Short mmCIF file of C-alpha atoms in Angstrom, two decimals:
data_model
loop_
_atom_site.label_atom_id
_atom_site.label_comp_id
_atom_site.label_asym_id
_atom_site.label_seq_id
_atom_site.Cartn_x
_atom_site.Cartn_y
_atom_site.Cartn_z
CA UNK A 171 -27.98 118.94 -47.92
CA UNK A 172 -24.56 117.81 -46.13
CA UNK A 173 -24.91 119.25 -42.06
CA UNK A 174 -23.23 122.26 -41.35
CA UNK A 175 -20.44 120.74 -39.28
CA UNK A 176 -19.88 118.28 -42.21
CA UNK A 177 -16.35 117.12 -42.84
CA UNK A 178 -15.73 119.14 -42.23
CA UNK A 179 -0.18 147.50 -64.21
CA UNK A 180 2.34 145.89 -65.26
CA UNK A 181 5.97 147.48 -65.16
CA UNK A 182 8.38 146.16 -67.80
CA UNK A 183 11.60 147.40 -69.83
CA UNK A 184 11.60 147.73 -73.22
CA UNK A 185 11.43 144.56 -75.13
CA UNK A 186 14.08 144.31 -76.64
CA UNK A 187 16.40 144.65 -74.43
CA UNK A 188 14.91 141.78 -72.76
CA UNK A 189 16.87 138.43 -72.65
CA UNK A 190 15.62 135.17 -73.70
CA UNK A 191 13.83 133.67 -71.07
CA UNK A 192 14.82 130.16 -68.88
CA UNK A 193 12.21 127.82 -67.57
CA UNK A 194 9.05 129.24 -66.22
CA UNK A 195 8.22 127.68 -63.06
CA UNK A 196 4.40 127.29 -62.68
CA UNK A 197 3.63 129.03 -65.94
CA UNK A 198 0.69 127.02 -67.65
CA UNK A 199 -2.03 126.39 -69.45
CA UNK A 200 -5.01 126.53 -67.17
CA UNK A 201 -6.85 128.80 -65.11
CA UNK A 202 -6.44 127.89 -61.40
CA UNK A 203 -8.47 125.00 -58.98
CA UNK A 204 -7.59 122.08 -56.45
CA UNK A 205 -10.67 119.51 -56.86
CA UNK A 206 -10.89 117.61 -53.42
CA UNK A 207 -13.74 114.56 -53.59
CA UNK A 208 -15.12 113.76 -49.87
CA UNK A 209 -13.40 115.33 -48.18
CA UNK A 210 -11.67 118.68 -47.42
CA UNK A 211 -7.82 118.38 -47.69
CA UNK A 212 -6.02 120.12 -50.56
CA UNK A 213 -3.92 117.81 -53.10
CA UNK A 214 -0.61 117.46 -53.93
CA UNK A 215 -0.76 120.17 -56.64
CA UNK A 216 -3.39 122.05 -58.78
CA UNK A 217 -2.49 119.53 -61.28
CA UNK A 218 -2.67 116.94 -59.84
CA UNK A 219 -5.83 115.23 -60.29
CA UNK A 220 -5.95 112.98 -57.21
CA UNK A 221 -8.63 110.51 -56.69
CA UNK A 222 -11.02 112.21 -59.32
CA UNK A 223 -11.01 109.26 -61.33
CA UNK A 224 -11.95 109.87 -64.73
CA UNK A 225 -11.28 113.40 -65.58
CA UNK A 226 -13.44 113.42 -68.47
CA UNK A 227 -10.17 114.13 -70.89
CA UNK A 228 -10.26 114.23 -74.21
CA UNK A 229 -8.33 112.69 -76.47
CA UNK A 230 -5.40 112.96 -74.64
CA UNK A 231 -2.34 113.45 -76.16
CA UNK A 232 0.65 111.84 -76.01
CA UNK A 233 2.97 112.80 -78.68
CA UNK A 234 4.73 115.90 -79.84
CA UNK A 235 2.04 119.01 -81.64
CA UNK A 236 1.30 118.56 -84.51
CA UNK A 237 2.03 121.78 -85.77
CA UNK A 238 4.67 123.70 -84.66
CA UNK A 239 4.20 126.73 -86.60
CA UNK A 240 0.08 127.73 -85.32
CA UNK A 241 -0.59 131.14 -86.20
CA UNK A 242 -1.91 131.84 -82.60
CA UNK A 243 -1.12 130.01 -79.70
CA UNK A 244 -3.43 130.36 -76.61
CA UNK A 245 -1.76 129.54 -73.19
CA UNK A 246 -4.57 128.73 -71.10
CA UNK A 247 -7.39 125.60 -71.97
CA UNK A 248 -10.01 127.50 -69.59
CA UNK A 249 -13.04 128.95 -70.31
CA UNK A 250 -11.37 132.10 -71.75
CA UNK A 251 -8.53 130.31 -73.89
CA UNK A 252 -11.60 128.61 -75.23
CA UNK A 253 -13.34 130.98 -76.31
CA UNK A 254 -10.05 133.13 -77.85
CA UNK A 255 -9.10 130.01 -79.84
CA UNK A 256 -13.70 130.31 -80.93
CA UNK A 257 -12.99 133.43 -82.23
CA UNK A 258 -9.99 133.67 -83.31
CA UNK A 259 -10.60 129.95 -85.82
CA UNK A 260 -13.56 131.88 -86.93
CA UNK A 261 -11.57 134.27 -88.19
CA UNK A 262 -9.73 131.71 -90.00
CA UNK A 263 -6.37 131.21 -87.76
CA UNK A 264 -4.65 128.03 -87.40
CA UNK A 265 -4.99 128.19 -83.29
CA UNK A 266 -3.14 126.02 -81.08
CA UNK A 267 -4.85 125.13 -77.38
CA UNK A 268 -2.27 124.45 -74.37
CA UNK A 269 -3.37 123.26 -70.78
CA UNK A 270 -1.35 122.14 -67.90
CA UNK A 271 -4.18 118.96 -67.31
CA UNK A 272 -6.63 117.94 -69.01
CA UNK A 273 -9.59 120.45 -70.05
CA UNK A 274 -11.64 120.96 -67.70
CA UNK A 275 -9.95 119.22 -65.05
CA UNK A 276 -9.85 119.54 -61.30
CA UNK A 277 -6.85 122.17 -62.20
CA UNK A 278 -9.16 124.24 -64.01
CA UNK A 279 -11.14 127.66 -62.34
CA UNK A 280 -13.41 126.82 -65.03
CA UNK A 281 -13.95 122.80 -63.17
CA UNK A 282 -15.35 123.48 -59.98
CA UNK A 283 -17.44 126.81 -59.66
CA UNK A 284 -21.56 127.29 -59.85
CA UNK A 285 -21.14 128.66 -64.02
CA UNK A 286 -23.68 131.52 -63.52
CA UNK A 287 -23.58 133.55 -66.82
CA UNK A 288 -27.05 135.87 -67.96
CA UNK A 289 -26.66 139.68 -67.00
CA UNK A 290 -26.95 138.99 -63.90
CA UNK A 291 -24.05 139.75 -61.47
CA UNK A 292 -21.99 142.15 -63.16
CA UNK A 293 -21.43 144.65 -60.13
CA UNK A 294 -17.84 144.68 -59.95
CA UNK A 295 -15.91 143.73 -56.20
CA UNK A 296 -14.85 147.19 -55.81
CA UNK A 297 -18.22 149.45 -54.40
CA UNK A 298 -18.21 151.73 -51.85
CA UNK A 299 -18.55 150.75 -48.29
CA UNK A 300 -16.67 147.42 -49.26
CA UNK A 301 -13.28 148.43 -47.46
CA UNK A 302 -15.54 149.30 -44.17
CA UNK A 303 -17.25 145.58 -44.41
CA UNK A 304 -13.81 143.82 -45.68
CA UNK A 305 -12.48 145.37 -42.26
CA UNK A 306 -15.20 143.44 -40.66
CA UNK A 307 -14.92 140.27 -42.14
CA UNK A 308 -11.64 139.98 -41.61
CA UNK A 309 -12.26 139.08 -38.03
CA UNK A 310 -14.54 136.18 -39.14
CA UNK A 311 -13.02 132.82 -40.17
CA UNK A 312 -16.44 131.95 -42.02
CA UNK A 313 -17.00 135.31 -43.39
CA UNK A 314 -17.42 135.46 -47.61
CA UNK A 315 -14.33 138.13 -48.45
CA UNK A 316 -10.73 137.87 -46.36
CA UNK A 317 -7.30 138.33 -46.31
CA UNK A 318 -4.41 135.96 -45.67
CA UNK A 319 -1.96 138.89 -43.59
CA UNK A 320 1.61 138.25 -45.28
CA UNK A 321 4.05 140.54 -46.67
CA UNK A 322 3.50 140.89 -50.61
CA UNK A 323 4.41 144.12 -52.33
CA UNK A 324 2.09 142.42 -55.47
CA UNK A 325 -0.63 142.50 -53.38
CA UNK A 326 -0.23 145.35 -51.38
CA UNK A 327 -0.01 147.34 -54.86
CA UNK A 328 -3.32 145.44 -56.01
CA UNK A 329 -5.17 146.55 -52.86
CA UNK A 330 -4.42 150.19 -52.72
CA UNK A 331 -5.60 150.18 -56.67
CA UNK A 332 -8.71 148.31 -55.51
CA UNK A 333 -8.97 151.12 -52.93
CA UNK A 334 -8.85 153.99 -55.49
CA UNK A 335 -11.52 151.81 -57.21
CA UNK A 336 -13.88 151.89 -54.38
CA UNK A 337 -15.96 154.84 -55.24
CA UNK A 338 -19.43 155.39 -56.81
CA UNK A 339 -18.56 156.94 -60.43
CA UNK A 340 -15.83 154.16 -60.53
CA UNK A 341 -18.00 151.59 -59.72
CA UNK A 342 -21.30 152.09 -61.63
CA UNK A 343 -18.53 152.63 -64.90
CA UNK A 344 -17.25 149.00 -63.92
CA UNK A 345 -21.53 148.07 -63.87
CA UNK A 346 -21.54 149.74 -66.86
CA UNK A 347 -19.31 147.83 -69.30
CA UNK A 348 -19.75 144.59 -67.47
CA UNK A 349 -23.25 144.55 -67.92
CA UNK A 350 -22.75 145.36 -71.54
CA UNK A 351 -20.21 142.61 -71.59
CA UNK A 352 -22.49 139.91 -70.00
CA UNK A 353 -25.36 140.60 -72.13
CA UNK A 354 -23.12 139.96 -75.42
CA UNK A 355 -22.27 136.63 -73.30
CA UNK A 356 -25.41 135.69 -73.67
CA UNK A 357 -26.54 136.35 -76.88
CA UNK A 358 -23.59 134.20 -77.94
CA UNK A 359 -23.80 131.25 -75.57
CA UNK A 360 -27.26 131.35 -76.77
CA UNK A 361 -26.84 130.81 -80.25
CA UNK A 362 -23.24 128.48 -79.37
CA UNK A 363 -25.73 125.97 -77.36
CA UNK A 364 -28.68 125.87 -79.63
CA UNK A 365 -29.83 122.29 -80.12
CA UNK A 366 -28.49 122.38 -84.11
CA UNK A 367 -25.29 124.86 -83.07
CA UNK A 368 -23.61 127.20 -85.16
CA UNK A 369 -21.97 126.63 -88.36
CA UNK A 370 -17.96 126.96 -88.36
CA UNK A 371 -15.24 128.00 -90.77
CA UNK A 372 -16.70 126.03 -94.09
CA UNK A 373 -19.00 123.71 -92.13
CA UNK A 374 -22.38 123.15 -91.78
CA UNK A 375 -24.28 123.33 -88.02
CA UNK A 376 -25.36 119.46 -86.77
CA UNK A 377 -26.70 118.11 -83.66
CA UNK A 378 -25.16 120.42 -80.73
CA UNK A 379 -23.68 118.45 -78.00
CA UNK A 380 -23.45 121.88 -75.87
CA UNK A 381 -27.14 122.65 -76.19
CA UNK A 382 -27.50 120.21 -72.78
CA UNK A 383 -24.72 122.08 -70.67
CA UNK A 384 -26.83 125.55 -71.23
CA UNK A 385 -29.24 126.66 -68.82
CA UNK A 386 -31.59 129.39 -69.05
CA UNK A 387 -34.99 130.27 -67.20
CA UNK A 388 -34.17 132.85 -64.62
CA UNK A 389 -32.24 133.49 -61.18
CA UNK A 390 -33.39 134.04 -57.40
CA UNK A 391 -31.35 136.41 -55.47
CA UNK A 392 -32.77 136.09 -51.74
CA UNK A 393 -32.27 138.35 -48.54
CA UNK A 394 -32.44 137.22 -45.39
CA UNK A 395 -32.33 140.31 -43.71
CA UNK A 396 -34.80 143.09 -43.57
CA UNK A 397 -31.38 145.60 -44.09
CA UNK A 398 -30.44 143.51 -47.31
CA UNK A 399 -33.75 143.01 -48.97
CA UNK A 400 -33.76 146.51 -48.61
CA UNK A 401 -30.55 147.15 -50.60
CA UNK A 402 -31.44 144.87 -52.86
CA UNK A 403 -34.86 146.58 -53.69
CA UNK A 404 -33.16 150.00 -53.93
CA UNK A 405 -30.16 148.85 -56.76
CA UNK A 406 -33.72 147.62 -58.92
CA UNK A 407 -33.63 150.65 -60.68
CA UNK A 408 -29.94 151.55 -61.71
CA UNK A 409 -29.85 147.35 -62.86
CA UNK A 410 -32.79 148.41 -65.02
CA UNK A 411 -31.72 151.49 -66.97
CA UNK A 412 -28.48 149.35 -67.34
CA UNK A 413 -30.80 146.42 -69.16
CA UNK A 414 -30.97 144.01 -66.29
CA UNK A 415 -34.14 142.85 -66.29
CA UNK A 416 -34.37 142.41 -62.26
CA UNK A 417 -37.84 142.96 -59.91
CA UNK A 418 -39.21 142.24 -56.73
CA UNK A 419 -41.16 139.28 -56.29
CA UNK A 420 -44.04 138.72 -53.75
CA UNK A 421 -44.15 135.89 -51.46
CA UNK A 422 -46.54 133.76 -54.00
CA UNK A 423 -44.73 134.63 -56.38
CA UNK A 424 -41.47 133.13 -55.04
CA UNK A 425 -44.03 130.22 -53.80
CA UNK A 426 -44.66 129.55 -57.38
CA UNK A 427 -41.64 129.49 -58.89
CA UNK A 428 -39.81 127.26 -56.12
CA UNK A 429 -43.00 125.31 -54.63
CA UNK A 430 -42.00 122.99 -52.29
CA UNK A 431 -39.01 124.59 -51.34
CA UNK A 432 -38.74 126.44 -47.61
CA UNK A 433 -37.03 129.82 -47.65
CA UNK A 434 -36.86 131.85 -44.52
CA UNK A 435 -35.89 134.87 -46.29
CA UNK A 436 -37.76 138.71 -46.19
CA UNK A 437 -37.90 139.24 -49.88
CA UNK A 438 -36.34 138.09 -53.17
CA UNK A 439 -35.34 139.53 -56.86
CA UNK A 440 -36.11 137.72 -59.73
CA UNK A 441 -34.11 138.22 -62.83
CA UNK A 442 -35.08 136.44 -65.99
CA UNK A 443 -32.41 136.32 -68.01
CA UNK A 444 -30.38 134.22 -65.19
CA UNK A 445 -28.79 131.37 -66.52
CA UNK A 446 -25.65 129.20 -66.42
CA UNK A 447 -23.39 126.71 -67.60
CA UNK A 448 -23.14 123.10 -66.36
CA UNK A 449 -19.19 122.75 -65.75
CA UNK A 450 -17.13 121.12 -66.38
CA UNK A 451 -19.37 119.20 -68.78
CA UNK A 452 -19.59 122.55 -70.95
CA UNK A 453 -15.82 122.82 -70.93
CA UNK A 454 -15.12 119.29 -72.33
CA UNK A 455 -18.17 119.71 -75.09
CA UNK A 456 -16.66 122.94 -76.38
CA UNK A 457 -13.32 121.67 -76.29
CA UNK A 458 -14.59 118.86 -78.47
CA UNK A 459 -16.56 121.76 -80.60
CA UNK A 460 -13.21 123.43 -81.19
CA UNK A 461 -11.29 119.94 -82.49
CA UNK A 462 -14.04 119.48 -84.89
CA UNK A 463 -13.30 123.14 -86.48
CA UNK A 464 -9.85 122.16 -86.33
CA UNK A 465 -8.21 123.82 -83.09
CA UNK A 466 -5.47 121.90 -81.61
CA UNK A 467 -5.53 121.23 -78.29
CA UNK A 468 -2.60 120.04 -76.39
CA UNK A 469 -3.53 118.57 -73.23
CA UNK A 470 -1.25 118.12 -70.37
CA UNK A 471 1.01 120.63 -71.75
CA UNK A 472 2.95 123.14 -69.86
CA UNK A 473 4.29 125.86 -71.21
CA UNK A 474 8.80 126.30 -69.08
CA UNK A 475 9.98 129.20 -71.29
CA UNK A 476 10.29 131.31 -73.84
CA UNK A 477 12.83 132.83 -76.46
CA UNK A 478 12.95 136.19 -77.46
CA UNK A 479 14.73 138.31 -79.84
CA UNK A 480 13.74 141.80 -81.70
CA UNK A 481 11.36 143.24 -78.99
CA UNK A 482 8.79 139.91 -79.92
CA UNK A 483 8.10 136.26 -78.80
CA UNK A 484 10.14 133.79 -81.27
CA UNK A 485 9.55 130.76 -79.43
CA UNK A 486 6.87 129.20 -77.00
CA UNK A 487 9.12 126.44 -74.89
CA UNK A 488 6.51 123.69 -73.66
CA UNK A 489 6.65 120.39 -72.35
CA UNK A 490 5.79 119.05 -75.67
CA UNK A 491 8.50 120.24 -77.65
CA UNK A 492 9.09 123.95 -78.83
CA UNK A 493 6.52 126.13 -80.64
CA UNK A 494 7.18 129.25 -82.82
CA UNK A 495 3.78 130.90 -83.60
CA UNK A 496 3.29 134.35 -85.45
CA UNK A 497 1.16 135.33 -82.57
CA UNK A 498 0.71 134.06 -78.36
CA UNK A 499 -2.09 134.63 -76.31
CA UNK A 500 -1.71 134.76 -72.83
CA UNK A 501 -4.73 133.08 -71.01
CA UNK A 502 -3.52 131.24 -68.11
CA UNK A 503 -5.98 132.76 -65.48
CA UNK A 504 -3.97 133.14 -62.11
CA UNK A 505 -0.93 131.79 -63.39
CA UNK A 506 -0.81 134.47 -66.39
CA UNK A 507 1.12 137.24 -64.11
CA UNK A 508 3.62 134.38 -63.35
CA UNK A 509 3.90 133.65 -66.86
CA UNK A 510 5.01 136.82 -68.51
CA UNK A 511 6.76 138.51 -64.94
CA UNK A 512 9.37 135.91 -67.12
CA UNK A 513 9.33 138.52 -69.80
CA UNK A 514 9.82 141.54 -67.63
CA UNK A 515 6.19 142.31 -67.45
CA UNK A 516 3.93 142.82 -64.20
CA UNK A 517 0.06 142.38 -64.34
CA UNK A 518 -1.72 143.60 -61.53
CA UNK A 519 -3.69 140.43 -60.76
CA UNK A 520 -4.53 138.58 -57.21
CA UNK A 521 -5.60 134.98 -57.16
CA UNK A 522 -9.49 135.08 -54.87
CA UNK A 523 -9.56 131.45 -54.10
CA UNK A 524 -13.41 130.50 -54.17
CA UNK A 525 -14.78 127.04 -53.24
CA UNK A 526 -17.83 124.64 -53.65
CA UNK A 527 -19.68 122.17 -51.99
CA UNK A 528 -20.96 119.50 -54.92
CA UNK A 529 -23.61 117.17 -52.81
CA UNK A 530 -26.13 115.09 -54.12
CA UNK A 531 -29.63 117.00 -55.00
CA UNK A 532 -32.24 116.95 -52.58
CA UNK A 533 -35.89 116.14 -53.13
CA UNK A 534 -36.62 119.98 -52.29
CA UNK A 535 -33.50 121.46 -53.37
CA UNK A 536 -34.43 124.78 -55.55
CA UNK A 537 -34.81 124.09 -59.26
CA UNK A 538 -33.83 127.68 -60.58
CA UNK A 539 -30.27 129.03 -59.59
CA UNK A 540 -30.48 131.01 -56.57
CA UNK A 541 -28.10 133.99 -54.90
CA UNK A 542 -28.07 134.54 -51.66
CA UNK A 543 -27.62 137.94 -50.95
CA UNK A 544 -26.15 138.52 -47.89
CA UNK A 545 -24.13 135.14 -47.23
CA UNK A 546 -22.89 135.99 -51.63
CA UNK A 547 -23.26 132.37 -51.30
CA UNK A 548 -24.75 130.82 -54.60
CA UNK A 549 -26.70 127.53 -56.22
CA UNK A 550 -27.03 126.11 -58.93
CA UNK A 551 -28.99 122.95 -60.29
CA UNK A 552 -27.22 120.50 -62.28
CA UNK A 553 -29.59 117.69 -62.39
CA UNK A 554 -28.74 114.89 -60.08
CA UNK A 555 -26.58 117.24 -58.68
CA UNK A 556 -26.29 120.51 -56.39
CA UNK A 557 -24.10 122.86 -56.31
CA UNK A 558 -23.30 125.45 -53.50
CA UNK A 559 -20.35 127.92 -54.10
CA UNK A 560 -18.80 131.17 -52.07
CA UNK A 561 -16.04 133.27 -50.16
CA UNK A 562 -13.76 135.19 -51.75
CA UNK A 563 -10.13 134.70 -50.06
CA UNK A 564 -6.74 136.33 -51.13
CA UNK A 565 -4.20 133.57 -50.04
CA UNK A 566 -1.55 133.75 -53.02
CA UNK A 567 -1.55 130.85 -55.34
CA UNK A 568 -2.86 128.13 -52.34
CA UNK A 569 -5.58 125.87 -53.67
CA UNK A 570 -5.69 124.08 -49.96
CA UNK A 571 -9.46 123.72 -48.96
CA UNK A 572 -10.35 125.66 -45.53
CA UNK A 573 -12.80 123.38 -42.96
CA UNK A 574 -13.91 126.97 -41.65
CA UNK A 575 -14.39 128.58 -44.83
CA UNK A 576 -16.54 125.31 -46.21
CA UNK A 577 -17.84 124.76 -43.05
CA UNK A 578 -18.98 128.93 -43.56
CA UNK A 579 -21.11 128.07 -46.90
CA UNK A 580 -23.24 125.37 -45.57
CA UNK A 581 -24.20 127.23 -43.05
CA UNK A 582 -24.95 130.30 -44.85
CA UNK A 583 -27.56 127.71 -46.69
CA UNK A 584 -28.85 126.23 -44.51
CA UNK A 585 -29.82 129.47 -42.85
CA UNK A 586 -31.75 130.39 -45.76
CA UNK A 587 -33.15 127.34 -46.28
CA UNK A 588 -33.70 125.53 -43.83
CA UNK A 589 -35.88 122.76 -44.26
CA UNK A 590 -33.38 121.01 -47.39
CA UNK A 591 -33.00 117.37 -47.02
CA UNK A 592 -29.49 116.65 -45.83
CA UNK A 593 -27.84 114.63 -48.33
CA UNK A 594 -23.21 113.17 -49.21
CA UNK A 595 -21.04 115.23 -50.42
CA UNK A 596 -19.96 114.66 -53.80
CA UNK A 597 -17.02 116.83 -53.99
CA UNK A 598 -15.73 119.53 -52.45
CA UNK A 599 -13.27 121.95 -54.49
CA UNK A 600 -11.37 125.09 -54.55
CA UNK A 601 -10.05 127.06 -57.19
CA UNK A 602 -7.74 130.66 -58.09
CA UNK A 603 -10.26 133.00 -59.80
CA UNK A 604 -7.68 135.64 -61.52
CA UNK A 605 -9.04 139.14 -60.28
CA UNK A 606 -8.07 142.59 -61.02
CA UNK A 607 -8.37 146.04 -58.96
CA UNK A 608 -11.61 146.99 -60.82
CA UNK A 609 -13.31 143.56 -61.80
CA UNK A 610 -12.41 144.28 -65.76
CA UNK A 611 -10.18 141.85 -67.67
CA UNK A 612 -7.11 142.31 -69.53
CA UNK A 613 -7.30 142.39 -72.87
CA UNK A 614 -5.04 143.91 -75.49
CA UNK A 615 -1.35 143.76 -76.39
CA UNK A 616 1.18 143.00 -73.62
CA UNK A 617 3.80 145.20 -73.30
CA UNK A 618 6.21 146.42 -76.04
CA UNK A 619 5.78 142.90 -77.08
CA UNK A 620 5.18 142.67 -80.60
CA UNK A 621 2.71 138.64 -81.03
CA UNK A 622 2.28 138.76 -77.33
CA UNK A 623 -1.31 139.56 -75.77
CA UNK A 624 -3.64 138.82 -72.83
CA UNK A 625 -6.97 137.80 -72.18
CA UNK A 626 -6.90 137.20 -68.57
CA UNK A 627 -8.59 138.59 -65.33
CA UNK A 628 -11.87 137.91 -65.16
CA UNK A 629 -12.27 137.36 -62.44
CA UNK A 630 -15.68 136.30 -59.97
CA UNK A 631 -17.69 136.51 -63.21
CA UNK A 632 -14.99 135.12 -65.63
CA UNK A 633 -18.09 131.70 -67.42
CA UNK A 634 -20.28 135.41 -68.26
CA UNK A 635 -17.32 137.59 -69.50
CA UNK A 636 -15.10 135.04 -71.54
CA UNK A 637 -17.65 134.42 -74.93
CA UNK A 638 -17.36 138.35 -75.41
CA UNK A 639 -14.06 139.10 -74.22
CA UNK A 640 -12.64 136.16 -76.38
CA UNK A 641 -14.91 138.22 -79.68
CA UNK A 642 -12.92 141.23 -78.19
CA UNK A 643 -9.47 139.80 -78.19
CA UNK A 644 -9.65 138.12 -82.15
CA UNK A 645 -10.92 141.41 -83.06
CA UNK A 646 -7.91 143.50 -81.62
CA UNK A 647 -5.18 140.43 -82.88
CA UNK A 648 -6.66 140.62 -86.42
CA UNK A 649 -6.96 144.54 -86.75
CA UNK A 650 -10.36 144.56 -87.16
CA UNK A 651 -12.91 147.29 -85.77
CA UNK A 652 -13.56 146.21 -82.17
CA UNK A 653 -17.97 146.09 -81.40
CA UNK A 654 -17.29 147.37 -78.33
CA UNK A 655 -14.88 149.76 -76.75
CA UNK A 656 -11.34 148.30 -76.04
CA UNK A 657 -10.18 150.93 -73.84
CA UNK A 658 -11.84 150.06 -70.39
CA UNK A 659 -9.90 146.42 -70.70
CA UNK A 660 -6.02 147.96 -71.59
CA UNK A 661 -3.52 146.24 -69.16
CA UNK A 662 -1.87 149.27 -69.45
CA UNK A 663 -4.90 151.17 -67.28
CA UNK A 664 -3.59 151.41 -63.81
CA UNK A 665 -1.01 153.97 -65.29
CA UNK A 666 2.09 151.41 -66.24
CA UNK A 667 4.15 151.67 -69.11
CA UNK A 668 3.86 148.11 -70.54
CA UNK A 669 1.11 148.18 -73.14
CA UNK A 670 0.35 150.24 -75.92
CA UNK A 671 -2.81 152.03 -76.06
CA UNK A 672 -4.16 150.66 -78.84
CA UNK A 673 -3.71 147.12 -80.68
CA UNK A 674 -5.10 148.08 -83.97
CA UNK A 675 -0.90 148.90 -85.64
CA UNK A 676 0.44 145.33 -86.71
CA UNK A 677 -2.74 143.19 -86.68
CA UNK A 678 -2.76 140.48 -88.86
CA UNK A 679 -5.49 139.08 -90.86
CA UNK A 680 -5.93 135.41 -91.83
CA UNK A 681 -6.21 133.84 -95.58
#
């Protein structure tokens, strides 16, 4: 690994009174992110591919959309948007996805993250003790959490709701919901990524390119302080009671799981359902699967405006031309709030910047994914690469990479794995994770507009929530009985007046 000092609520007017909306600056189909290979400087823009070379774009589309009136338009080609498209297409809908850059490109928060899925990591960000810990971390430029001081009423409102969610009862309720959602998602990923793959609408299963992008086999949680390990031990009974197969490892078991790896830790836990996606490979292959299923994916296509009439979104204007979908799903990650703000809606979302450093895999690196407990850093083995990720920085829509934050991640990894070999950096990247105050995504009808839906706010565990979140969105939009309670995800749950309590009225079924 490199040296630590290496390079470095929604409030809205009634939709029927809303005017046609002109250009929407910044609203586009992406989850957010900026990549920086071999260094620390930020790209010129979150959609700029800089010097990444081959972006892996799939059949880049240079003309007008082939389909101007899809049943459903999904704004956003990140993990959340693609799973919405997948489940909607399984239901028979004609679906178009727009993504402002290449699918899986560095502009997307799905591009460079650690890809953790499975049942581990269901705890919400808002927990008892977090506000006090956060105040201490604010003074440390290399801490796992920070808020950039600035005048921002939306941030102040978000922090107020976040503080209210930091109690035992609310945190336990969120944990239950998120653990169930991640469990459902893991089952879907196992089916989707099986060697032969699942059959699509009217199609037979065949060889599955997604199989190599999904890996499971357990996950380690390591602690380098006695206090941290004891806290981890105390969390085991609650996790097991919620169906998470977490257990304490003895030193011999840790050595057997990771022979040849030098840990400097006081103890470790193990979750046999730990799993991860290799990204961005999974995103690119999933897009190919969706295209084979008949989903139209328009890359390098930004949303620039909406037209409304009679309380409904009638037309979506894009850089490739206008689209007139029957239903529109906003799954644009951190850009979702800006996207719908021009329709008079406010979302309780904040972009939470995270960083990853991808290095050439050391010969003595862990073979399992590892979460470094006190340091809040994740490690993902990716074959010939190793990805190190961490931090949560509330700094607005700023993709710039902080040298000090990256140095903090590297130092944290070195403190837990002091003997790991030094290898070259392949890529340094930042991504903007769309976070709600309670860590539960916003899934359901958007305000009083007809035909407008939300599937955003999946936050720091979006890879593990998107599969089941996409299914719930499709069930609500189609007027089907949902297989999970939609109430915890209701976009209006913060007391604002913009969303109907249920999305079943006016649901559509596709022929």
